[in-house]
PDB file of C-alpha atoms in Angstrom:
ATOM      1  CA  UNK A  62     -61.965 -20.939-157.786  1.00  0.00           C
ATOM      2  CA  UNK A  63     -64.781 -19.562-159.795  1.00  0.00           C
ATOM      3  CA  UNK A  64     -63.120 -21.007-163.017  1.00  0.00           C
ATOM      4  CA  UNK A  65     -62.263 -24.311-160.935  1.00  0.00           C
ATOM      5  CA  UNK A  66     -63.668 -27.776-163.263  1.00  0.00           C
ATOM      6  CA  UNK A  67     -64.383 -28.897-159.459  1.00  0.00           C
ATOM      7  CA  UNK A  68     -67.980 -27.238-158.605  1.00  0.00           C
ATOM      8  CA  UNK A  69     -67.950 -25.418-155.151  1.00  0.00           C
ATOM      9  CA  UNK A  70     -70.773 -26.649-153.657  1.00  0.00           C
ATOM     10  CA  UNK A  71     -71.909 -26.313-150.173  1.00  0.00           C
ATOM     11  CA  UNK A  72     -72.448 -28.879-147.525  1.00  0.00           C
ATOM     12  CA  UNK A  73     -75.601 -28.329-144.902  1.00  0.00           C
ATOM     13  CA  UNK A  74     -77.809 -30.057-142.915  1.00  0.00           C
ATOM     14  CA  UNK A  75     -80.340 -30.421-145.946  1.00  0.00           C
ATOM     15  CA  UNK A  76     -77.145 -32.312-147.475  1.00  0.00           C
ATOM     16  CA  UNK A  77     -76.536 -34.173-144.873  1.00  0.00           C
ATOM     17  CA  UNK A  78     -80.245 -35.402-144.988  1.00  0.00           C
ATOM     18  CA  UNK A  79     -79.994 -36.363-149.064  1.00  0.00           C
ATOM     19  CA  UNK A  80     -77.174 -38.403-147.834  1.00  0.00           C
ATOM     20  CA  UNK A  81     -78.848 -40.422-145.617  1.00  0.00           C
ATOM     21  CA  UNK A  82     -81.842 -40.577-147.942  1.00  0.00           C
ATOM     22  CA  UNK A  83     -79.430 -42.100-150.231  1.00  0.00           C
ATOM     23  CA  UNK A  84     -77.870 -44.892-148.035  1.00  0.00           C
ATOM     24  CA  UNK A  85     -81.332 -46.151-147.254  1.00  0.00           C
ATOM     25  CA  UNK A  86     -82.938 -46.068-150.445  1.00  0.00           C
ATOM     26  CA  UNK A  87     -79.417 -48.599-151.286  1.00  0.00           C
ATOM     27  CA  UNK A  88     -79.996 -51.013-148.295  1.00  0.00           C
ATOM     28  CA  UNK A  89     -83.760 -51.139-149.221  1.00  0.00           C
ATOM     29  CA  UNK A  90     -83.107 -51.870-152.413  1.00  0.00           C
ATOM     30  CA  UNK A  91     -80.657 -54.861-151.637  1.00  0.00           C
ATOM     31  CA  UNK A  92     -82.635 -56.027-149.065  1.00  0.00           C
ATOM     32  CA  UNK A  93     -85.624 -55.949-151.723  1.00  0.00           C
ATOM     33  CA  UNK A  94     -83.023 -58.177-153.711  1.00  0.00           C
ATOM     34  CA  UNK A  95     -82.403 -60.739-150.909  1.00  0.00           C
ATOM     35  CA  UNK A  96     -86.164 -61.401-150.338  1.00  0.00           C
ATOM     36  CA  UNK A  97     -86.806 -61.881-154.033  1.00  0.00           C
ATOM     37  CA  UNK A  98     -83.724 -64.611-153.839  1.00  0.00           C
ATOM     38  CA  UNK A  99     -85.248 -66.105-151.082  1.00  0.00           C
ATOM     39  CA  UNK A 100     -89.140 -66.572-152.475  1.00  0.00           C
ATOM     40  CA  UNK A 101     -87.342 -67.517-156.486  1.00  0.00           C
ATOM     41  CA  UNK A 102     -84.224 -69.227-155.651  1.00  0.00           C
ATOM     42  CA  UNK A 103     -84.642 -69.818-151.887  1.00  0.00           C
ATOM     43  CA  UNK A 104     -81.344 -68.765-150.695  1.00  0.00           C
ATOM     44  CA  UNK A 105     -80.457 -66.207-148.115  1.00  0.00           C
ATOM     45  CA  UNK A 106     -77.960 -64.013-149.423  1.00  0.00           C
ATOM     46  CA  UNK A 107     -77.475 -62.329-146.600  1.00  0.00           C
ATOM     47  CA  UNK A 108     -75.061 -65.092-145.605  1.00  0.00           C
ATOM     48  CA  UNK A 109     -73.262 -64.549-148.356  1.00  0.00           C
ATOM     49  CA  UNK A 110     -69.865 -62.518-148.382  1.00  0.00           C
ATOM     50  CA  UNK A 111     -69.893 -61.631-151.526  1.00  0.00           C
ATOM     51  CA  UNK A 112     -73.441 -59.972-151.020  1.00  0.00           C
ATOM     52  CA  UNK A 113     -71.939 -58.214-148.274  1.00  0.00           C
ATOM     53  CA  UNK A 114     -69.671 -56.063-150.280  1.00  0.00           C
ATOM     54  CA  UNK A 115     -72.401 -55.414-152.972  1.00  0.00           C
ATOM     55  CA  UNK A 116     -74.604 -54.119-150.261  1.00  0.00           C
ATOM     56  CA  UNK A 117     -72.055 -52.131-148.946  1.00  0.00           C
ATOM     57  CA  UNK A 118     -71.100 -50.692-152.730  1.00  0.00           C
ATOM     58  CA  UNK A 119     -74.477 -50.188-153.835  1.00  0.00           C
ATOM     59  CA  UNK A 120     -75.532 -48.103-149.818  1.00  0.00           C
ATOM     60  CA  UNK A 121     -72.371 -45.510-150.750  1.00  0.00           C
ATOM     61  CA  UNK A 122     -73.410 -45.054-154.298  1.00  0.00           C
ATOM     62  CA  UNK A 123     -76.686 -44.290-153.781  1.00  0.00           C
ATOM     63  CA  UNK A 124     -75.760 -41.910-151.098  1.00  0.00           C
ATOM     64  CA  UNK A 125     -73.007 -39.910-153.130  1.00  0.00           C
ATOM     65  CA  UNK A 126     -75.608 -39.930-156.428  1.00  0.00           C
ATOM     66  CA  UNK A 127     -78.528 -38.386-154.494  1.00  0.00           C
ATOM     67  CA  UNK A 128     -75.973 -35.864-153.145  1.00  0.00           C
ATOM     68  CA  UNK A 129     -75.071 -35.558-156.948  1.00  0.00           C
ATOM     69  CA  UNK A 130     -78.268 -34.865-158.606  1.00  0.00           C
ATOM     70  CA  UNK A 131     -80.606 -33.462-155.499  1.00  0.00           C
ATOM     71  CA  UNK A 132     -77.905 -31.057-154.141  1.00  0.00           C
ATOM     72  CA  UNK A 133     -74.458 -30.510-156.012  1.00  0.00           C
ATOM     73  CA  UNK A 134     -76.269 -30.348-159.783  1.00  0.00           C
ATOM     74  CA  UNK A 135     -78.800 -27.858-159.118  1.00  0.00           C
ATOM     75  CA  UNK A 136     -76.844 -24.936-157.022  1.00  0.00           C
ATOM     76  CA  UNK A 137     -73.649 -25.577-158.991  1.00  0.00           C
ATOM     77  CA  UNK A 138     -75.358 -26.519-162.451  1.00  0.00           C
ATOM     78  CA  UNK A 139     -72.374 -29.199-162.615  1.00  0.00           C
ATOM     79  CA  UNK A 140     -72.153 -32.423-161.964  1.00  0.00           C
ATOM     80  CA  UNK A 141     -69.880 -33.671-158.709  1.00  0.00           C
ATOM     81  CA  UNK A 142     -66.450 -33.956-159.658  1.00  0.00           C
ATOM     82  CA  UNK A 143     -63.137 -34.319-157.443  1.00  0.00           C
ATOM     83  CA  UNK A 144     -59.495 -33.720-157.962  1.00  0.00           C
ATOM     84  CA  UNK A 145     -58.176 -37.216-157.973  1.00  0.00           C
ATOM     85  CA  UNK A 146     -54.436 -35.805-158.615  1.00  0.00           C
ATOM     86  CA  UNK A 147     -51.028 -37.757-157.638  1.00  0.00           C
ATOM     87  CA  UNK A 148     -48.214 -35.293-155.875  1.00  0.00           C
ATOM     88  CA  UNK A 149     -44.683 -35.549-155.894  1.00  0.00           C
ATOM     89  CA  UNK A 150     -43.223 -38.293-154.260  1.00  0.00           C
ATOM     90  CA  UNK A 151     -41.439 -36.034-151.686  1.00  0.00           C
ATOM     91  CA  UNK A 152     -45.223 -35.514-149.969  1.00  0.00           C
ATOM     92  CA  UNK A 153     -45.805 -39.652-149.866  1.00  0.00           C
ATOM     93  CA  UNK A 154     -42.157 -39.812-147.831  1.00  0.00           C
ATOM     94  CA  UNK A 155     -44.157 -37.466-145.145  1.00  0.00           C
ATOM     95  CA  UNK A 156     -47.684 -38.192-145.082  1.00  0.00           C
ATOM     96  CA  UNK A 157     -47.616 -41.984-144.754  1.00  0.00           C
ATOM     97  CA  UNK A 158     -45.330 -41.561-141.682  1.00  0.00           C
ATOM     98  CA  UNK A 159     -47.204 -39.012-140.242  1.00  0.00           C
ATOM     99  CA  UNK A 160     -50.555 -41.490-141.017  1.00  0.00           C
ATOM    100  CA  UNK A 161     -48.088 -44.567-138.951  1.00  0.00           C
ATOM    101  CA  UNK A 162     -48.124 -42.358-135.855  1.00  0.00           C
ATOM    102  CA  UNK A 163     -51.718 -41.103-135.517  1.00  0.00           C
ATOM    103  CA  UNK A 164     -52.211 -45.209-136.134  1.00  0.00           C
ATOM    104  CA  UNK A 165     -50.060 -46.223-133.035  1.00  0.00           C
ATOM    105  CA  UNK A 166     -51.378 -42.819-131.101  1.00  0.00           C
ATOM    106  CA  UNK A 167     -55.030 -44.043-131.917  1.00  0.00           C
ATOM    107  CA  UNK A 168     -54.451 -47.483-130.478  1.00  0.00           C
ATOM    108  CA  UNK A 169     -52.825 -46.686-127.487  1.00  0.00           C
ATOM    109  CA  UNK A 170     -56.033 -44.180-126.381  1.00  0.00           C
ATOM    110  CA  UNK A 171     -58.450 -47.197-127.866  1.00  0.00           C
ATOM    111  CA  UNK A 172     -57.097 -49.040-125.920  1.00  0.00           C
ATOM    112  CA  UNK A 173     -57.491 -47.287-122.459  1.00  0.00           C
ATOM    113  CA  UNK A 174     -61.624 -48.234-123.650  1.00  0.00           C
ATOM    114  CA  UNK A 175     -62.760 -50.950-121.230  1.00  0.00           C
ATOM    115  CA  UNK A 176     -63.796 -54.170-122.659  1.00  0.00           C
ATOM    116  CA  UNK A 177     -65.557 -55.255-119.730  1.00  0.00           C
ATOM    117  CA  UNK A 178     -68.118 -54.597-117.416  1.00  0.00           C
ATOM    118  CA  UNK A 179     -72.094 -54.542-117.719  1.00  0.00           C
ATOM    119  CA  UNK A 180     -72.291 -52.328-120.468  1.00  0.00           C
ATOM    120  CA  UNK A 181     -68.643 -52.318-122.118  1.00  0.00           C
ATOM    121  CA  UNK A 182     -68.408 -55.827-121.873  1.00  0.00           C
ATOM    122  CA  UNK A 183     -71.193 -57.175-123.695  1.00  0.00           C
ATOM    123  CA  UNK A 184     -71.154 -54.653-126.332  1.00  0.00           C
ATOM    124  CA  UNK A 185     -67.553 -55.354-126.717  1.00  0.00           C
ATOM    125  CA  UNK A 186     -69.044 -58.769-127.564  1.00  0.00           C
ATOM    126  CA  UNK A 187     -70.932 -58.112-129.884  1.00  0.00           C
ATOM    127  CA  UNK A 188     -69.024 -56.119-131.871  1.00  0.00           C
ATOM    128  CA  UNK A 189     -66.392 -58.620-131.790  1.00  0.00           C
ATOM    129  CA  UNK A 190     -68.162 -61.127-133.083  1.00  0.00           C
ATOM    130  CA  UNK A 191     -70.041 -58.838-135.406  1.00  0.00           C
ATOM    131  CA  UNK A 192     -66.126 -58.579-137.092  1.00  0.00           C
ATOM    132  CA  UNK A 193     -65.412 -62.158-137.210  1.00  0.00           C
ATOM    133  CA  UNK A 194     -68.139 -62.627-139.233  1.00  0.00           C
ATOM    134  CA  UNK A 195     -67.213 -59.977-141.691  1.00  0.00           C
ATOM    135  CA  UNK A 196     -63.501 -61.087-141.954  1.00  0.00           C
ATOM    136  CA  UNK A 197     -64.174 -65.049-142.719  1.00  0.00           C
ATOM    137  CA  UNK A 198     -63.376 -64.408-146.463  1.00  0.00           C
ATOM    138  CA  UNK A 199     -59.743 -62.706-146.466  1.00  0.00           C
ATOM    139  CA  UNK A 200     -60.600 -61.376-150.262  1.00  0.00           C
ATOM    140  CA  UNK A 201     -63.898 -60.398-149.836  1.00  0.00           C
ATOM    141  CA  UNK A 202     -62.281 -58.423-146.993  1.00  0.00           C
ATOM    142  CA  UNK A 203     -59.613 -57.101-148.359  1.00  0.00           C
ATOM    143  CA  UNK A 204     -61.663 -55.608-151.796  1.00  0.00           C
ATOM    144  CA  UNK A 205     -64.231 -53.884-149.321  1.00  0.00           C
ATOM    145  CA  UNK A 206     -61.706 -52.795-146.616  1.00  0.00           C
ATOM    146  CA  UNK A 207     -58.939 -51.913-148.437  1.00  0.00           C
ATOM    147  CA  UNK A 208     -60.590 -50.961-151.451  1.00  0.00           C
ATOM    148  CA  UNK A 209     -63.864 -49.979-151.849  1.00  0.00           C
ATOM    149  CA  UNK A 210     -64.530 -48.682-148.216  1.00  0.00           C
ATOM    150  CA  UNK A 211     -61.528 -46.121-148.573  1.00  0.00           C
ATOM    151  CA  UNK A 212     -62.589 -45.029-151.955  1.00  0.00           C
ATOM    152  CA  UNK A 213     -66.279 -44.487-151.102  1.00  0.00           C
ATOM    153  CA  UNK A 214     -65.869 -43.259-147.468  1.00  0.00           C
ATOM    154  CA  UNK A 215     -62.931 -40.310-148.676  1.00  0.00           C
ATOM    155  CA  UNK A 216     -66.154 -39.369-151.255  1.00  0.00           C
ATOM    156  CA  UNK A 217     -68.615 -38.640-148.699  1.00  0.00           C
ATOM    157  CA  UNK A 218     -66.313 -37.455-145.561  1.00  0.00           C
ATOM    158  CA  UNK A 219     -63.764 -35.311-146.957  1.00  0.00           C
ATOM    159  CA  UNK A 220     -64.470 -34.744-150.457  1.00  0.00           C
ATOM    160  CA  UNK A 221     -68.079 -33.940-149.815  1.00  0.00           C
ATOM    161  CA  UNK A 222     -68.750 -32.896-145.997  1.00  0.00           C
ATOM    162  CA  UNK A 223     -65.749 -31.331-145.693  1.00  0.00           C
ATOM    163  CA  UNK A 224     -65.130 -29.650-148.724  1.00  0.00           C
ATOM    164  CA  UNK A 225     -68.933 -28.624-148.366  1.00  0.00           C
ATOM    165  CA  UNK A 226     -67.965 -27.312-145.204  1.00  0.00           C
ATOM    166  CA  UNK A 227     -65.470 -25.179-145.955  1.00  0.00           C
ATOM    167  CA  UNK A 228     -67.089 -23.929-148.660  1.00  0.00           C
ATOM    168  CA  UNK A 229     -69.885 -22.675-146.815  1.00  0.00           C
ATOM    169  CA  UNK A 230     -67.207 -20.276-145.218  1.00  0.00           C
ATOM    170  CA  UNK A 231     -66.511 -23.151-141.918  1.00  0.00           C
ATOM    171  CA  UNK A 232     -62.904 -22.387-140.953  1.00  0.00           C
ATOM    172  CA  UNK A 233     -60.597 -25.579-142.413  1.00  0.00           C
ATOM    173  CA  UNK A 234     -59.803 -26.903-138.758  1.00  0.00           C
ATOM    174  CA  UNK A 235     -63.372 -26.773-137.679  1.00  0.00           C
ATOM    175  CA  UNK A 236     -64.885 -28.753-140.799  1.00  0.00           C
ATOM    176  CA  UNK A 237     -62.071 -31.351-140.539  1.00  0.00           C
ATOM    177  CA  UNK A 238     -62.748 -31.784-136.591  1.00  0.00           C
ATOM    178  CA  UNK A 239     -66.674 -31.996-138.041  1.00  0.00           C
ATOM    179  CA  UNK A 240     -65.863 -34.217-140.491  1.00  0.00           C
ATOM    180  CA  UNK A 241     -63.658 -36.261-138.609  1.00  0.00           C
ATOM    181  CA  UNK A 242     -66.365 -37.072-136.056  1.00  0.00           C
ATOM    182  CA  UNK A 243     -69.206 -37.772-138.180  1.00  0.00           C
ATOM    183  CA  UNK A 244     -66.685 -40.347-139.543  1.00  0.00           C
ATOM    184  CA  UNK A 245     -66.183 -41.953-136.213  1.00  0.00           C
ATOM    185  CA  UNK A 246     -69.529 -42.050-135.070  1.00  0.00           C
ATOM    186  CA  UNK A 247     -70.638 -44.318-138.112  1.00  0.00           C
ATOM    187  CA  UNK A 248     -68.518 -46.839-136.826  1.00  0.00           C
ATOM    188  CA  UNK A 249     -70.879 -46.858-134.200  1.00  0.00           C
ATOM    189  CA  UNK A 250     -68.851 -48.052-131.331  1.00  0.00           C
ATOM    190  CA  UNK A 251     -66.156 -46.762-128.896  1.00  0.00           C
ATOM    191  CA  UNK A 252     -63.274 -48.639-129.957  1.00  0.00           C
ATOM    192  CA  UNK A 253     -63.401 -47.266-133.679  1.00  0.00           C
ATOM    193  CA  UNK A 254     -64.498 -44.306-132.691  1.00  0.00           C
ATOM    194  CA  UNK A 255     -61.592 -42.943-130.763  1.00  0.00           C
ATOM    195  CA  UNK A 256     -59.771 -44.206-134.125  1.00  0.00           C
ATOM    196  CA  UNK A 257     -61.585 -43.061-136.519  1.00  0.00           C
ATOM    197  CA  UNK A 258     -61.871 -39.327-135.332  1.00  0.00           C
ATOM    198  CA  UNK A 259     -57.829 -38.883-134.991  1.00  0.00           C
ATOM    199  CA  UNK A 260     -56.975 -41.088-138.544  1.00  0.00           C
ATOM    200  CA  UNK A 261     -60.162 -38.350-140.180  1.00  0.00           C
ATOM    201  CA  UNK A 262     -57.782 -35.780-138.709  1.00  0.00           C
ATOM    202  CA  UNK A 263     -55.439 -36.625-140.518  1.00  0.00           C
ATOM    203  CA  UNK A 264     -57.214 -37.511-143.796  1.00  0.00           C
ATOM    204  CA  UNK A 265     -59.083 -34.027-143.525  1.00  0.00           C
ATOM    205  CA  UNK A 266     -55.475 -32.162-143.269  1.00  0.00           C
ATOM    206  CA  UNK A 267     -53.638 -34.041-145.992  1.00  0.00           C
ATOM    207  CA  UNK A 268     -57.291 -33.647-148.092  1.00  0.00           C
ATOM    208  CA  UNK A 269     -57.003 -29.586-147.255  1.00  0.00           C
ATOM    209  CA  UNK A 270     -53.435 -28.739-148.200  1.00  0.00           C
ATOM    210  CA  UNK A 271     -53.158 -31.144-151.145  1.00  0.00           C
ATOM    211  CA  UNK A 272     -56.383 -30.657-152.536  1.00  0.00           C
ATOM    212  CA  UNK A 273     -56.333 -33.780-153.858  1.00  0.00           C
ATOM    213  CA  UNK A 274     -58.603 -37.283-152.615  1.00  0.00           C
ATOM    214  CA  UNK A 275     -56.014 -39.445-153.963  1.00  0.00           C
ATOM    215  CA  UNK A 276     -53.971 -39.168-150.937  1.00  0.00           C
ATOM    216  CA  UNK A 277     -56.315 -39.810-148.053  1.00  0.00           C
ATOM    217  CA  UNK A 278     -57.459 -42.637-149.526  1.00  0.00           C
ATOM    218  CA  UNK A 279     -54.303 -44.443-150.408  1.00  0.00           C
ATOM    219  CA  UNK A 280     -53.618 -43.155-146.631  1.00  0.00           C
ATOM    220  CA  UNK A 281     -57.207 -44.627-145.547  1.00  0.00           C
ATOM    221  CA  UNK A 282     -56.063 -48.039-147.597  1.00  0.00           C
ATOM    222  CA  UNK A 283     -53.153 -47.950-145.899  1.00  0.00           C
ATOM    223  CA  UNK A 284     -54.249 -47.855-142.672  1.00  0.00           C
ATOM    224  CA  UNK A 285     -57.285 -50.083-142.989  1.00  0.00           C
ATOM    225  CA  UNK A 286     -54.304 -52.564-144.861  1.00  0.00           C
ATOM    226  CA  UNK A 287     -52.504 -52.517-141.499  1.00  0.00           C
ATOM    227  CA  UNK A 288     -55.246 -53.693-140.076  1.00  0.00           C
ATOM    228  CA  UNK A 289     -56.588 -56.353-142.001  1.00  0.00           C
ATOM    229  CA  UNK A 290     -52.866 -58.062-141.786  1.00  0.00           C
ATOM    230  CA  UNK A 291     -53.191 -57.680-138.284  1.00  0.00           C
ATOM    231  CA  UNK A 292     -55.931 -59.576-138.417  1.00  0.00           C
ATOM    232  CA  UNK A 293     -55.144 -62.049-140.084  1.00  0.00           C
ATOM    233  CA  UNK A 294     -52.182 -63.134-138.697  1.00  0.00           C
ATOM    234  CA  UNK A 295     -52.304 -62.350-135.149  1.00  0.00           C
ATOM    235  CA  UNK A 296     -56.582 -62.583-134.331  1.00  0.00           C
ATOM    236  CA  UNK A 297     -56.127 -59.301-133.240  1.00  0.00           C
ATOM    237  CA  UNK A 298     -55.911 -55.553-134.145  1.00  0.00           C
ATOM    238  CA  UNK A 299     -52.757 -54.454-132.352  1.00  0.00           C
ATOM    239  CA  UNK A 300     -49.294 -53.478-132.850  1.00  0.00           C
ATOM    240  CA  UNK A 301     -48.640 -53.521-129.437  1.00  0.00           C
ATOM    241  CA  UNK A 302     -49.432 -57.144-129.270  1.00  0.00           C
ATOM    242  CA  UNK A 303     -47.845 -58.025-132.857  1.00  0.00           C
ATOM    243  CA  UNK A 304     -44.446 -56.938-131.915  1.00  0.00           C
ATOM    244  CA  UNK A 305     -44.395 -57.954-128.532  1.00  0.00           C
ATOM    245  CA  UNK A 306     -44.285 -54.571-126.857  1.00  0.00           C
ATOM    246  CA  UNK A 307     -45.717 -52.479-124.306  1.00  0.00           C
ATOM    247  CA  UNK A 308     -48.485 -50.047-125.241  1.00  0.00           C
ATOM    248  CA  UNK A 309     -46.433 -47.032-124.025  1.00  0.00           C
ATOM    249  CA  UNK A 310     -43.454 -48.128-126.522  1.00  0.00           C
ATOM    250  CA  UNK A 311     -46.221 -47.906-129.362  1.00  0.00           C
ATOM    251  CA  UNK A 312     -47.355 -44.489-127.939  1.00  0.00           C
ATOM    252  CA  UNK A 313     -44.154 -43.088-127.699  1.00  0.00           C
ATOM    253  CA  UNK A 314     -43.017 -44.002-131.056  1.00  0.00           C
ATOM    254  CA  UNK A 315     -46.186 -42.729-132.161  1.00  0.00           C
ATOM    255  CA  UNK A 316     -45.741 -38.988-131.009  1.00  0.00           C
ATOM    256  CA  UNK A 317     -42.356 -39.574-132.434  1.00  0.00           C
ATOM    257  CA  UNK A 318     -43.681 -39.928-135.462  1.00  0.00           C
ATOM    258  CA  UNK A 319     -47.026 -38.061-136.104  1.00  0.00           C
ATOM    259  CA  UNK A 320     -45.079 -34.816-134.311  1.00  0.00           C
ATOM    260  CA  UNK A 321     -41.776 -35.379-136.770  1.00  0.00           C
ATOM    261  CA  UNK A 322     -43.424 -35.569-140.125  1.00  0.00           C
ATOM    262  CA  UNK A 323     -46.523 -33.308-138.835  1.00  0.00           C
ATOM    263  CA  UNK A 324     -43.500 -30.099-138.751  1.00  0.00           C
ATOM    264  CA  UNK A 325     -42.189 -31.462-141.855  1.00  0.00           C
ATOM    265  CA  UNK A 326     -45.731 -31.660-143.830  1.00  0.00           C
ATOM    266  CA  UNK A 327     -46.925 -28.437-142.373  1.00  0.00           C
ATOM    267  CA  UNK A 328     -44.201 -26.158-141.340  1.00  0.00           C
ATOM    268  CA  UNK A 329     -41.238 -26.680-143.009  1.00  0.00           C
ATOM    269  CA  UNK A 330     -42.666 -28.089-146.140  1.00  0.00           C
ATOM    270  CA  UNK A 331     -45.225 -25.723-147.096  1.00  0.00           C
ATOM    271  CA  UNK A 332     -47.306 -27.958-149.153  1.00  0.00           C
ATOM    272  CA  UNK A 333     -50.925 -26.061-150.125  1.00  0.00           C
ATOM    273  CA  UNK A 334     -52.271 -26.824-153.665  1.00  0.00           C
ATOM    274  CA  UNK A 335     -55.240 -25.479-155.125  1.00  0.00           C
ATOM    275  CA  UNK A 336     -58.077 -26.777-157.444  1.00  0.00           C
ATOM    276  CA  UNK A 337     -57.757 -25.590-161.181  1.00  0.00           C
TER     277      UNK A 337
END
């Protein structure tokens, strides 16, 4: 690893502070942007969907170049790098399965969540509506969803707080659990949460034995995909409801799944790269 191109850098709570230095400074400085349109060309760009997604971009860059140049740069004397690899295709036949049932898994326990009552209910509200008005543009959407978000969020999560993680000696399991809830509680509410923490699961183990961040984000693209066309064409993020089936169906076929190509992946097909 000492000869690795990919510098092993370590991930702390110093780190974790750079990072969130980083996602402010971006938001400042496209909110700095938005009140200059307003005074020069007096539009709100806020409104805009298009401004949406550069806000977004320009919040995750910031973030991952601060962690860059403050923290990976001087204790490495190398600049970040990741292992952006394609596998053989034998590895894509199991992990994208394996990603299908966590997904069904994850919405049967979201959806034991109540979406009602004094507190539940109107925050369940407002975060509903809070998604209709990111989803009116289906391209706008589907570039920062399916895209951008997977490509910027594997960065920070797996390839840097992870990694970082286990670099600092963590045990693997522990720093994806870590990881993997840090990742669900930027969502910032329960029903993405629950989600979030079991799909980062699975990200973080793919991430760990492949070594590569290709996969977990074509897996994270995937499954953010799934539910952008759920979305669209039936108002409403659930398989159970899109096929016309009960909840426990979905859960079943879900431990099916993640349980099948889970023994495949990690027992019988004892996949475990390493960074050259």
């Amino acid at each position: 690893m000492e000869n690795s191109r990919y510098p092993k850098f370590t991930f702390t709570w110093i780190g974790g502070l750079v990072l969130l230095a980083g996602l402010f400074l971006g938001t400042i400085a496209t909110s700095f942007i938005n009140v200059f349109s307003m005074f020069v060309f007096k539009t709100n760009l806020q409104y805009k969907d298009w401004f949406f997604m550069f806000a977004n971009a320009a919040g995750f860059l910031t973030a991952i170049a601060f962690f860059d140049f403050f923290v990976v740069r001087p204790t490495t004397k190398r600049k970040l790098n990741f292992n952006f690899s394609p596998t053989n295709f034998y590895t894509y036949l199991l992990i994208f399965p394996m990603m299908l049932g966590m997904m069904f898994i994850g919405e049967f326990v979201t959806s034991q969540i109540p979406i009602t009552g004094p507190f539940f209910g109107k925050y369940y509200d407002f975060f509903t509506k809070l998604m209709e008005q990111l989803t009116d543009d289906p391209v706008i959407m589907i570039i920062t969803a399916v895209i951008m978000a997977p490509i910027f969020e594997e960065i920070i999560f797996r390839g840097i707080i992870q990694k970082g993680l286990i670099n600092k000696g963590m045990q693997p399991w522990k720093a994806i659990v870590f990881a993997s809830i840090i990742f669900g509680l930027v969502h910032a509410n329960p029903w993405q949460f629950v989600g979030a923490v079991l799909l980062g699961c699975v990200l973080g183990l793919v991430y760990y034995k492949t070594k590569s961040l290709l996969l977990p984000m074509l897996l994270h693209g995937f499954n953010n995909l799934c539910s952008a066309i759920l979305i669209f064409y039936t108002k409403n993020e659930s398989f159970s409801e899109a096929f016309k089936v009960s909840e426990w169906i979905i859960l079943g076929i879900g431990i099916v799944l993640f349980s099948l190509f889970y023994y495949l992946f990690i027992k019988k097909y004892k996949v475990h790269y390493s960074e050259i």
